[in-house]
């Protein structure tokens, strides 16, 4: 708290690695675990280079998505030849401590204390885009279970959004009802 005001950061991210999401996996995903694709997680959510051995993220859809195409320069019709992405440095010199954007709520809260932040609203991420919408819904249920566990360790400090998908409205409504009264739930994110 500064000058009587709570410091509320509403643009932090939570995206569980495949390794840390495993204990929370929906039974449907457990049964098809060998079929699920993963990719190495080499760049952190704040643009930092991650150390080896890399963790993995589930990939349920195409190879597209953020960062899949060559970078383009604003105002130019297409990417430059041989254009490559580079690591961003948009927040100063201190990156989040490893584990804080994934599974370790204590590390996240220590980072928050160091930054002088009272509350994090974590924008959750979940793999999606599987041809079967039921698989996407199972991933959302898994992420909600992990969020519920992580946020319950620091109530009032860690908050997030309930994920919903337009591909399964009934399933999304059930998830919203299941978590709407949770202390961490502050809104709904529809994809």
Short mmCIF file of C-alpha atoms in Angstrom, two decimals:
data_model
loop_
_atom_site.label_atom_id
_atom_site.label_comp_id
_atom_site.label_asym_id
_atom_site.label_seq_id
_atom_site.Cartn_x
_atom_site.Cartn_y
_atom_site.Cartn_z
CA UNK A 1 0.00 0.00 0.00
CA UNK A 2 1.28 3.44 -0.91
CA UNK A 3 -0.18 6.66 0.46
CA UNK A 4 -3.30 4.79 1.53
CA UNK A 5 -3.85 3.19 -1.89
CA UNK A 6 -3.69 -0.49 -2.77
CA UNK A 7 -1.38 -1.23 -5.70
CA UNK A 8 -3.30 -3.54 -8.04
CA UNK A 9 -1.49 -4.97 -11.07
CA UNK A 10 -4.13 -6.10 -13.57
CA UNK A 11 -1.77 -7.28 -16.30
CA UNK A 12 0.10 -10.26 -14.98
CA UNK A 13 -0.10 -13.69 -16.52
CA UNK A 14 -0.61 -17.25 -15.40
CA UNK A 15 0.00 -20.07 -17.83
CA UNK A 16 0.74 -23.44 -16.32
CA UNK A 17 3.43 -25.61 -17.80
CA UNK A 18 2.46 -29.15 -18.79
CA UNK A 19 4.59 -30.42 -15.92
CA UNK A 20 2.89 -28.37 -13.20
CA UNK A 21 -0.61 -28.74 -14.65
CA UNK A 22 -0.38 -32.54 -14.54
CA UNK A 23 -1.76 -33.02 -10.97
CA UNK A 24 -4.80 -30.91 -11.95
CA UNK A 25 -5.48 -32.53 -15.33
CA UNK A 26 -9.06 -33.38 -16.12
CA UNK A 27 -9.65 -37.16 -16.35
CA UNK A 28 -10.40 -36.79 -20.06
CA UNK A 29 -6.95 -35.25 -20.64
CA UNK A 30 -5.24 -37.87 -18.47
CA UNK A 31 -6.73 -40.58 -20.68
CA UNK A 32 -5.38 -38.94 -23.83
CA UNK A 33 -2.10 -37.59 -22.41
CA UNK A 34 0.04 -39.50 -24.92
CA UNK A 35 -1.84 -37.79 -27.77
CA UNK A 36 -1.42 -34.24 -26.46
CA UNK A 37 1.28 -32.16 -28.13
CA UNK A 38 3.65 -29.97 -26.17
CA UNK A 39 6.26 -27.42 -27.12
CA UNK A 40 9.30 -26.19 -25.23
CA UNK A 41 8.79 -23.05 -23.20
CA UNK A 42 11.94 -21.05 -24.04
CA UNK A 43 10.76 -17.46 -23.54
CA UNK A 44 9.05 -16.37 -20.32
CA UNK A 45 5.88 -14.28 -20.19
CA UNK A 46 7.94 -11.14 -19.54
CA UNK A 47 10.28 -11.82 -22.48
CA UNK A 48 13.05 -13.42 -20.45
CA UNK A 49 15.11 -16.32 -21.80
CA UNK A 50 14.24 -19.43 -19.81
CA UNK A 51 17.02 -21.73 -18.60
CA UNK A 52 17.37 -25.36 -19.63
CA UNK A 53 15.97 -27.88 -18.99
CA UNK A 54 12.90 -26.28 -20.53
CA UNK A 55 9.40 -26.89 -19.30
CA UNK A 56 6.65 -27.48 -21.84
CA UNK A 57 3.31 -25.97 -22.79
CA UNK A 58 0.40 -27.94 -24.15
CA UNK A 59 -0.52 -27.22 -27.76
CA UNK A 60 -4.00 -28.35 -28.76
CA UNK A 61 -4.42 -26.53 -32.05
CA UNK A 62 -2.41 -25.44 -35.04
CA UNK A 63 1.18 -24.30 -35.04
CA UNK A 64 -0.11 -20.72 -35.34
CA UNK A 65 -0.68 -18.22 -32.60
CA UNK A 66 1.22 -15.38 -31.06
CA UNK A 67 4.83 -15.40 -32.18
CA UNK A 68 4.43 -18.10 -34.84
CA UNK A 69 4.84 -15.81 -37.86
CA UNK A 70 7.90 -13.69 -38.69
CA UNK A 71 7.73 -10.26 -37.04
CA UNK A 72 6.43 -7.32 -39.04
CA UNK A 73 7.35 -3.65 -38.74
CA UNK A 74 4.46 -1.24 -38.27
CA UNK A 75 3.61 0.44 -41.57
CA UNK A 76 5.28 -2.19 -43.76
CA UNK A 77 3.19 -4.50 -45.96
CA UNK A 78 4.91 -7.69 -44.89
CA UNK A 79 7.77 -9.12 -42.89
CA UNK A 80 11.31 -8.20 -43.86
CA UNK A 81 13.45 -10.99 -45.35
CA UNK A 82 15.04 -13.11 -42.62
CA UNK A 83 13.21 -11.19 -39.88
CA UNK A 84 13.53 -12.84 -36.48
CA UNK A 85 11.98 -12.21 -33.12
CA UNK A 86 14.16 -10.83 -30.37
CA UNK A 87 13.81 -10.79 -26.63
CA UNK A 88 11.86 -7.79 -25.43
CA UNK A 89 13.00 -5.53 -22.64
CA UNK A 90 9.98 -3.47 -21.70
CA UNK A 91 9.96 -3.62 -17.93
CA UNK A 92 13.39 -2.73 -16.71
CA UNK A 93 16.05 -5.19 -15.67
CA UNK A 94 14.29 -7.43 -13.16
CA UNK A 95 12.37 -10.40 -14.53
CA UNK A 96 9.93 -12.52 -12.54
CA UNK A 97 11.52 -15.26 -10.47
CA UNK A 98 11.21 -18.65 -12.20
CA UNK A 99 8.11 -20.50 -11.03
CA UNK A 100 6.17 -17.39 -10.10
CA UNK A 101 4.13 -17.26 -13.29
CA UNK A 102 3.43 -20.97 -13.11
CA UNK A 103 3.15 -23.01 -9.93
CA UNK A 104 4.90 -21.25 -7.06
CA UNK A 105 2.54 -18.77 -5.41
CA UNK A 106 5.06 -18.02 -2.65
CA UNK A 107 7.63 -16.92 -5.24
CA UNK A 108 5.02 -14.76 -6.98
CA UNK A 109 4.06 -13.05 -3.71
CA UNK A 110 7.74 -12.44 -2.86
CA UNK A 111 8.17 -10.80 -6.28
CA UNK A 112 5.03 -8.73 -5.63
CA UNK A 113 6.38 -7.60 -2.26
CA UNK A 114 9.68 -6.60 -3.87
CA UNK A 115 7.79 -4.57 -6.51
CA UNK A 116 5.47 -3.00 -3.95
CA UNK A 117 2.36 -4.60 -5.46
CA UNK A 118 -0.51 -5.65 -3.19
CA UNK A 119 -2.70 -7.61 -5.62
CA UNK A 120 -2.10 -9.44 -8.90
CA UNK A 121 -4.92 -10.07 -11.34
CA UNK A 122 -3.47 -12.98 -13.28
CA UNK A 123 -4.68 -13.24 -16.86
CA UNK A 124 -4.89 -17.01 -17.32
CA UNK A 125 -3.83 -18.89 -20.38
CA UNK A 126 -4.88 -22.33 -21.50
CA UNK A 127 -4.13 -24.35 -24.59
CA UNK A 128 -7.07 -24.37 -26.97
CA UNK A 129 -7.95 -25.03 -30.58
CA UNK A 130 -8.41 -28.81 -30.47
CA UNK A 131 -10.80 -30.12 -33.14
CA UNK A 132 -12.99 -31.50 -30.32
CA UNK A 133 -14.38 -28.64 -28.16
CA UNK A 134 -14.69 -31.09 -25.24
CA UNK A 135 -10.89 -31.29 -25.11
CA UNK A 136 -10.63 -27.49 -24.90
CA UNK A 137 -13.22 -27.51 -22.10
CA UNK A 138 -11.27 -30.19 -20.23
CA UNK A 139 -8.18 -27.96 -20.43
CA UNK A 140 -10.13 -25.01 -19.00
CA UNK A 141 -11.35 -27.18 -16.11
CA UNK A 142 -7.76 -28.24 -15.43
CA UNK A 143 -6.48 -24.66 -15.39
CA UNK A 144 -9.32 -23.60 -13.07
CA UNK A 145 -8.38 -26.34 -10.60
CA UNK A 146 -4.77 -25.15 -10.59
CA UNK A 147 -5.81 -21.50 -10.26
CA UNK A 148 -8.10 -22.39 -7.36
CA UNK A 149 -5.24 -24.16 -5.61
CA UNK A 150 -2.67 -21.43 -6.28
CA UNK A 151 -4.88 -18.46 -5.38
CA UNK A 152 -6.17 -20.13 -2.20
CA UNK A 153 -2.62 -20.01 -0.79
CA UNK A 154 -2.67 -16.19 -0.79
CA UNK A 155 -6.32 -15.06 -0.67
CA UNK A 156 -6.78 -11.38 -1.37
CA UNK A 157 -3.41 -11.12 -3.11
CA UNK A 158 -3.78 -13.47 -6.08
CA UNK A 159 -6.84 -13.13 -8.28
CA UNK A 160 -7.72 -14.26 -11.77
CA UNK A 161 -10.41 -14.64 -14.40
CA UNK A 162 -12.66 -17.59 -15.13
CA UNK A 163 -11.95 -18.93 -18.60
CA UNK A 164 -14.84 -19.64 -20.96
CA UNK A 165 -15.04 -20.76 -24.55
CA UNK A 166 -17.67 -19.93 -27.14
CA UNK A 167 -17.14 -23.45 -28.51
CA UNK A 168 -18.84 -24.99 -25.44
CA UNK A 169 -21.33 -22.54 -23.96
CA UNK A 170 -22.99 -25.06 -21.61
CA UNK A 171 -19.65 -26.25 -20.25
CA UNK A 172 -18.47 -22.67 -19.83
CA UNK A 173 -21.61 -21.71 -17.91
CA UNK A 174 -21.02 -24.66 -15.57
CA UNK A 175 -17.44 -23.48 -14.94
CA UNK A 176 -18.61 -19.92 -14.31
CA UNK A 177 -21.17 -21.19 -11.78
CA UNK A 178 -18.58 -23.47 -10.16
CA UNK A 179 -16.05 -20.68 -9.55
CA UNK A 180 -18.13 -17.47 -9.50
CA UNK A 181 -18.06 -17.24 -5.70
CA UNK A 182 -14.37 -18.10 -5.40
CA UNK A 183 -12.33 -15.36 -3.73
CA UNK A 184 -9.97 -15.28 -6.72
CA UNK A 185 -12.59 -14.94 -9.48
CA UNK A 186 -12.85 -11.34 -10.69
CA UNK A 187 -14.33 -11.73 -14.16
CA UNK A 188 -14.79 -14.00 -17.16
CA UNK A 189 -12.41 -14.27 -20.12
CA UNK A 190 -14.14 -15.65 -23.24
CA UNK A 191 -12.10 -17.09 -26.09
#
